[in-house]
Coordinates of C-alpha atoms in Angstrom, one line a residue:
L13 CA 10.8 -24.7 7.9
N14 CA 12.5 -26.2 4.8
T15 CA 15.5 -24.3 3.6
H16 CA 18.2 -24.8 1.0
D17 CA 21.8 -24.6 2.2
I18 CA 23.8 -22.2 0.0
G19 CA 27.0 -22.4 2.0
T20 CA 29.4 -19.5 1.9
T21 CA 29.7 -19.1 -1.9
S22 CA 28.4 -16.0 -3.7
Q23 CA 24.9 -16.4 -5.2
L24 CA 23.0 -14.4 -7.8
F25 CA 19.8 -13.0 -6.4
I26 CA 17.1 -15.7 -7.0
D27 CA 19.5 -17.7 -9.1
D28 CA 17.9 -20.3 -11.4
H29 CA 20.0 -22.9 -9.5
L30 CA 18.0 -22.2 -6.3
V31 CA 14.7 -21.5 -7.9
D32 CA 13.2 -24.0 -10.3
N33 CA 11.2 -21.5 -12.3
R34 CA 10.5 -17.8 -12.8
W35 CA 7.1 -17.9 -11.1
G36 CA 5.2 -17.1 -14.3
V37 CA 6.9 -13.7 -14.8
E38 CA 5.1 -11.6 -17.4
Y39 CA 6.8 -8.5 -18.7
L40 CA 4.5 -5.6 -19.3
T41 CA 5.2 -2.3 -21.1
E42 CA 3.0 0.6 -20.2
T43 CA 3.0 4.3 -19.6
V44 CA 3.7 5.2 -16.0
I45 CA 2.2 8.4 -14.5
R46 CA 4.1 9.7 -11.5
R47 CA 1.9 11.3 -8.8
F48 CA 3.1 12.6 -5.5
H49 CA 0.9 12.5 -2.4
A50 CA 1.9 14.2 0.8
P51 CA 1.8 11.8 3.8
I52 CA -0.8 12.4 6.4
K53 CA -0.2 11.0 9.9
H54 CA -3.2 9.0 11.2
P55 CA -4.7 10.7 14.3
R56 CA -4.8 7.4 16.2
N57 CA -1.0 6.9 15.5
P58 CA -1.1 3.1 15.0
L59 CA 2.3 2.2 16.2
I60 CA 3.9 -0.7 18.1
P61 CA 5.9 1.2 20.7
G62 CA 9.6 0.6 20.8
Q63 CA 9.4 -2.2 18.2
G64 CA 9.2 -2.9 14.6
G65 CA 11.0 -2.0 11.5
L66 CA 11.4 -3.4 8.0
L67 CA 7.9 -4.7 7.9
N68 CA 5.8 -6.5 5.4
V69 CA 1.9 -6.4 5.6
I70 CA -0.5 -8.5 3.6
R71 CA -4.3 -8.9 3.8
D72 CA -5.3 -12.5 4.1
E73 CA -7.9 -13.2 1.4
E74 CA -9.5 -16.0 3.5
D75 CA -10.3 -14.2 6.7
G76 CA -9.7 -10.5 5.8
L77 CA -7.1 -10.0 8.5
F78 CA -4.0 -7.8 8.0
R79 CA -0.9 -9.9 8.8
M80 CA 2.4 -8.2 9.5
W81 CA 5.9 -9.7 9.8
Y82 CA 8.4 -7.2 11.1
Q83 CA 12.0 -7.0 12.3
E84 CA 12.2 -7.1 16.1
Y85 CA 15.3 -5.7 17.8
W86 CA 17.0 -6.7 21.0
D87 CA 19.8 -4.6 22.4
Q88 CA 21.4 -7.2 24.8
S89 CA 24.5 -5.3 25.9
M90 CA 26.3 -2.0 25.4
E91 CA 29.7 -3.3 26.7
P92 CA 30.6 -5.4 24.8
R93 CA 28.1 -4.3 22.1
L94 CA 25.7 -7.2 21.6
Y95 CA 22.4 -7.1 19.8
T96 CA 20.3 -9.3 17.6
Y97 CA 17.2 -9.3 15.4
A98 CA 14.3 -11.6 15.0
I99 CA 11.2 -11.7 12.8
A100 CA 8.0 -11.2 14.7
Y101 CA 4.3 -11.4 13.8
A102 CA 1.2 -9.2 14.4
E103 CA -2.3 -9.1 13.1
S104 CA -5.2 -6.6 12.8
S105 CA -8.7 -6.6 11.5
D106 CA -8.5 -2.9 10.4
G107 CA -4.8 -2.2 9.9
L108 CA -4.8 0.3 12.8
D109 CA -5.1 -1.7 16.0
W110 CA -2.6 -4.6 16.1
T111 CA -2.5 -7.6 18.4
L112 CA 0.7 -9.4 19.1
P113 CA -0.2 -13.1 19.5
R114 CA 1.9 -15.0 22.0
I115 CA 3.4 -17.8 19.8
G116 CA 5.9 -19.2 22.3
E117 CA 8.1 -20.7 19.6
H118 CA 11.5 -19.0 20.3
E119 CA 13.3 -17.5 23.3
F120 CA 13.9 -13.8 22.7
K121 CA 14.6 -11.1 25.2
G122 CA 14.9 -13.8 27.8
T123 CA 11.4 -15.4 27.4
K124 CA 9.3 -17.5 25.1
D125 CA 6.2 -15.4 25.9
N126 CA 6.5 -13.4 22.7
N127 CA 5.4 -13.2 19.1
V128 CA 8.7 -14.1 17.5
V129 CA 8.2 -16.5 14.6
L130 CA 11.8 -16.8 13.3
L131 CA 15.3 -16.6 14.5
G132 CA 18.4 -17.2 12.4
P133 CA 19.2 -20.8 11.5
T134 CA 21.7 -21.2 14.4
G135 CA 19.5 -19.2 16.9
G136 CA 21.2 -16.0 15.7
R137 CA 19.9 -13.0 13.9
A138 CA 17.1 -13.0 11.3
E139 CA 16.1 -9.7 9.7
S140 CA 14.5 -7.8 6.8
P141 CA 11.5 -10.1 6.2
Y142 CA 9.9 -10.0 2.7
L143 CA 6.9 -12.0 1.7
L144 CA 7.2 -13.2 -1.9
H145 CA 4.0 -13.1 -3.9
V146 CA 4.1 -16.3 -5.9
P147 CA 1.3 -18.3 -7.7
E148 CA -0.3 -21.1 -5.7
R149 CA 1.2 -23.8 -7.9
F150 CA 4.7 -22.7 -6.8
K151 CA 4.2 -22.5 -3.1
R152 CA 4.7 -26.3 -2.6
G153 CA 1.9 -26.5 0.0
Y154 CA 3.0 -23.5 2.0
K155 CA 0.6 -20.5 2.6
Y156 CA 3.4 -17.9 2.5
V157 CA 6.9 -17.8 1.1
M158 CA 9.4 -15.4 2.9
L159 CA 12.8 -14.2 2.0
Y160 CA 14.9 -12.9 5.0
L161 CA 18.5 -12.1 5.9
T162 CA 20.7 -13.8 8.5
D163 CA 24.1 -13.0 9.9
D164 CA 25.4 -16.6 9.8
P165 CA 27.3 -17.0 6.4
K166 CA 27.7 -20.8 7.1
S167 CA 24.0 -21.2 7.3
S168 CA 22.6 -18.6 4.8
R169 CA 19.3 -19.8 3.6
L170 CA 16.5 -19.1 1.2

């Protein structure tokens, strides 16, 4: 994981200093038609019990799999209050039935037998994953580019 150390100074969101280009931004002006659709709960209720939140799902163009990165929560202690977040990964062939591959990369909830893909830079909190859709020429060899938050101001990264 290559990151850019921004220290503790304030940064503009996606500042040109941190990003070497605007990823081929094209501004479009068109009429927007607002339509409301009432949500309908799926009868199979495709949930990951007791987990998940602030998720990002994409469909991989190469193999057709749905890939999800989501915020995983760990309530470690009530007294004193201690909790953390990590970014975990799941995949599905239909978007309803999800598997949680055992990645074994980071210890979380007392074990490495989990699907956690990212902790904060100092082993602390990582949350709110967001995959950025960028043209191939700007990915610098990576398949995905993710923006996430961390609670360590000395190690804030993009």
